[in-house]
Amino acid sequence: MSRSFRHFLSLREIPREDLDALCLLALSLKRREAVARLPGRVLGMLFFNPSVRTRASFESAMARLGGASIALAAGRDTWNFEHREGIAMDGATQEHVKELAPVLSRYCDVLGVRKSELVTTSATTAEVSGSWDDLKRDGFLRALARYATVPVINLESNADHPCQGLADRMTLLERCPGPDGPRGVKYVLTWAWHTKSLPMATPNSQLEAAASLGMDVTLLCPEGWELDPEVTAAARASAEAAGGGLRVTHDRDAALAGARFLCAKEWGSTRYYGRFDEERRDKERLREAWRVDGRWMARTAGASFMHCLPVRRGVVVADDVLDSPASIVVDQAENRMWAQMALLASLLGEPG
Ligand code: CP
C-alpha cells in the first residue's frame, strides 16, 4: 500500500486515507485474505516504561511477518540518553540521540520507542519531571525521529499512543460491518476513577481514532478532567471532516443514551498536572460514581465495552462488565498485533 507518512508518531499527523488503508489491510491480514512478509527486516524497540501488549504484540507481529525484533529496556539494558541540544553531558546521561538514532538505524529497519515521563509504576503515586505544556511536545521521541534514518513508531509517549488508537480504530470498523461502517454510530469515551494520575496519551489517541471514522463521539468526564483543548479541537475537526461530530459532557445519562461503544480510560487532570497529591485528594469524591458497572451499561444501546488494558478490576470497571459478553477488551488487545502488522508492512514493504 502507498502511504504519505514517514513516521508514525500521532494519529493527528496521519491522513484519514492512510488510517483507512492501514485498518483495511489489518482486517484483511486477520481474515487471512492478505499476506504480508518482511523476511530479514528488523524492528528495534526502546522501552522506558513497562509493557505487556505493546512489546508482545510487536514481537509477535514481526515474527509472523518473517522478520526479527530487538527490545531494549532503556536505562536498564542501555546507557542513559540525552536529547536536548547544546548541553554539556556531565550529569546522568552518557549517549545523545544524535548518535543513538543513526546507530540504531544501521542495525534496524524501523524503530519504536515508549517514553512517557509520567511514571506510574509505584503502587500509589505518580511522578513527573516537567509541565504538561513542555512534556506534551515529546522531546525524546521527536529527536529520535529527527535523527533516525529509518521510520520511527511511537509506542506511547506523553501525548499519544497511536498504536492503541489504530487498533481501536480497526476494532470499531470490525464491529460495524454495514455499508456505512462506524460513521454516525455513537461512541463514548469516559473517564474512570483510578488510584493514580495516569497519562493522557491513550485517551488522546482513542478520541482521534473514533473521530477520524466520522463517529458520533462523546467525551464524558467530571469537570476538570477534560482532555487537552488542542487534542479535543483536533478530534472535533477530524470528526466533522469525516461526517461525524464530537461533544464533551459531564452528564452521564445523556452521554450513555444511545451509545453503541463505551470505552473507559483513566487519566490525570491537566489542571493538577504534577500536583498529584492534590489531585488525589480532590478526586476521592468521584471514586464510587466513576467506576463503570452494569448500571452504566444498562443505560446504553447495548454498547460493547472497550478498554486498552491493563485495567484495575473493581476500581476502574466492575467484574460484571469485564466478565460480560459486552466486553471486547481481549479482541481489542488482539487487534494491536494485526494493526501493527499492517503498519510494519506499510512502513517496510508491500503485502504479497
Ligand atoms: N495497552 C497497552 O499499551 O498495553 P501495555 O502497556 O501492556 O503495552
JSON list of N, CA and C and ligand atoms in Angstrom, two decimals, residues 50-54 114 161 164 308-310 336, ligand 1:
[
{"chain": "A", "resi": 50, "resn": "PRO", "atom": "N", "xyz": [7.15, 0.16, 31.47]},
{"chain": "A", "resi": 50, "resn": "PRO", "atom": "CA", "xyz": [6.72, -1.24, 31.33]},
{"chain": "A", "resi": 50, "resn": "PRO", "atom": "C", "xyz": [5.69, -1.43, 30.22]},
{"chain": "A", "resi": 51, "resn": "SER", "atom": "N", "xyz": [5.54, -2.68, 29.80]},
{"chain": "A", "resi": 51, "resn": "SER", "atom": "CA", "xyz": [4.55, -3.00, 28.76]},
{"chain": "A", "resi": 51, "resn": "SER", "atom": "C", "xyz": [4.32, -4.51, 28.75]},
{"chain": "A", "resi": 52, "resn": "VAL", "atom": "N", "xyz": [3.10, -4.92, 28.48]},
{"chain": "A", "resi": 52, "resn": "VAL", "atom": "CA", "xyz": [2.80, -6.31, 28.10]},
{"chain": "A", "resi": 52, "resn": "VAL", "atom": "C", "xyz": [2.41, -6.33, 26.63]},
{"chain": "A", "resi": 53, "resn": "ARG", "atom": "N", "xyz": [1.28, -5.67, 26.32]},
{"chain": "A", "resi": 53, "resn": "ARG", "atom": "CA", "xyz": [0.69, -5.76, 24.99]},
{"chain": "A", "resi": 53, "resn": "ARG", "atom": "C", "xyz": [1.58, -5.17, 23.90]},
{"chain": "A", "resi": 54, "resn": "THR", "atom": "N", "xyz": [2.11, -3.99, 24.15]},
{"chain": "A", "resi": 54, "resn": "THR", "atom": "CA", "xyz": [2.84, -3.31, 23.07]},
{"chain": "A", "resi": 54, "resn": "THR", "atom": "C", "xyz": [4.08, -4.12, 22.68]},
{"chain": "A", "resi": 114, "resn": "ARG", "atom": "N", "xyz": [8.90, 3.70, 23.50]},
{"chain": "A", "resi": 114, "resn": "ARG", "atom": "CA", "xyz": [7.89, 4.04, 24.51]},
{"chain": "A", "resi": 114, "resn": "ARG", "atom": "C", "xyz": [8.56, 4.90, 25.56]},
{"chain": "A", "resi": 161, "resn": "HIS", "atom": "N", "xyz": [-0.70, 7.63, 22.00]},
{"chain": "A", "resi": 161, "resn": "HIS", "atom": "CA", "xyz": [-0.47, 6.18, 21.89]},
{"chain": "A", "resi": 161, "resn": "HIS", "atom": "C", "xyz": [-1.14, 5.75, 20.57]},
{"chain": "A", "resi": 164, "resn": "GLN", "atom": "N", "xyz": [-2.30, 2.06, 19.91]},
{"chain": "A", "resi": 164, "resn": "GLN", "atom": "CA", "xyz": [-3.58, 1.71, 20.55]},
{"chain": "A", "resi": 164, "resn": "GLN", "atom": "C", "xyz": [-4.73, 2.32, 19.76]},
{"chain": "A", "resi": 308, "resn": "CYS", "atom": "N", "xyz": [-8.25, -0.26, 26.96]},
{"chain": "A", "resi": 308, "resn": "CYS", "atom": "CA", "xyz": [-6.97, -0.58, 26.31]},
{"chain": "A", "resi": 308, "resn": "CYS", "atom": "C", "xyz": [-6.18, -1.65, 27.07]},
{"chain": "A", "resi": 309, "resn": "LEU", "atom": "N", "xyz": [-6.47, -1.84, 28.36]},
{"chain": "A", "resi": 309, "resn": "LEU", "atom": "CA", "xyz": [-5.72, -2.73, 29.25]},
{"chain": "A", "resi": 309, "resn": "LEU", "atom": "C", "xyz": [-4.29, -2.22, 29.44]},
{"chain": "A", "resi": 310, "resn": "PRO", "atom": "N", "xyz": [-3.67, -2.41, 30.60]},
{"chain": "A", "resi": 310, "resn": "PRO", "atom": "CA", "xyz": [-4.22, -3.14, 31.74]},
{"chain": "A", "resi": 310, "resn": "PRO", "atom": "C", "xyz": [-5.31, -2.34, 32.45]},
{"chain": "A", "resi": 336, "resn": "ARG", "atom": "N", "xyz": [-4.22, -5.20, 18.37]},
{"chain": "A", "resi": 336, "resn": "ARG", "atom": "CA", "xyz": [-2.93, -4.50, 18.37]},
{"chain": "A", "resi": 336, "resn": "ARG", "atom": "C", "xyz": [-1.96, -5.20, 17.40]},
{"chain": "B", "resi": 1, "resn": "CP", "atom": "N1", "xyz": [-2.46, -1.02, 26.02]},
{"chain": "B", "resi": 1, "resn": "CP", "atom": "C1", "xyz": [-1.12, -1.10, 26.16]},
{"chain": "B", "resi": 1, "resn": "CP", "atom": "O1", "xyz": [-0.36, -0.34, 25.57]},
{"chain": "B", "resi": 1, "resn": "CP", "atom": "O2", "xyz": [-0.71, -2.10, 26.97]},
{"chain": "B", "resi": 1, "resn": "CP", "atom": "P1", "xyz": [0.78, -2.24, 27.55]},
{"chain": "B", "resi": 1, "resn": "CP", "atom": "O3", "xyz": [1.04, -1.00, 28.41]},
{"chain": "B", "resi": 1, "resn": "CP", "atom": "O4", "xyz": [0.78, -3.51, 28.35]},
{"chain": "B", "resi": 1, "resn": "CP", "atom": "O5", "xyz": [1.74, -2.28, 26.40]}
]
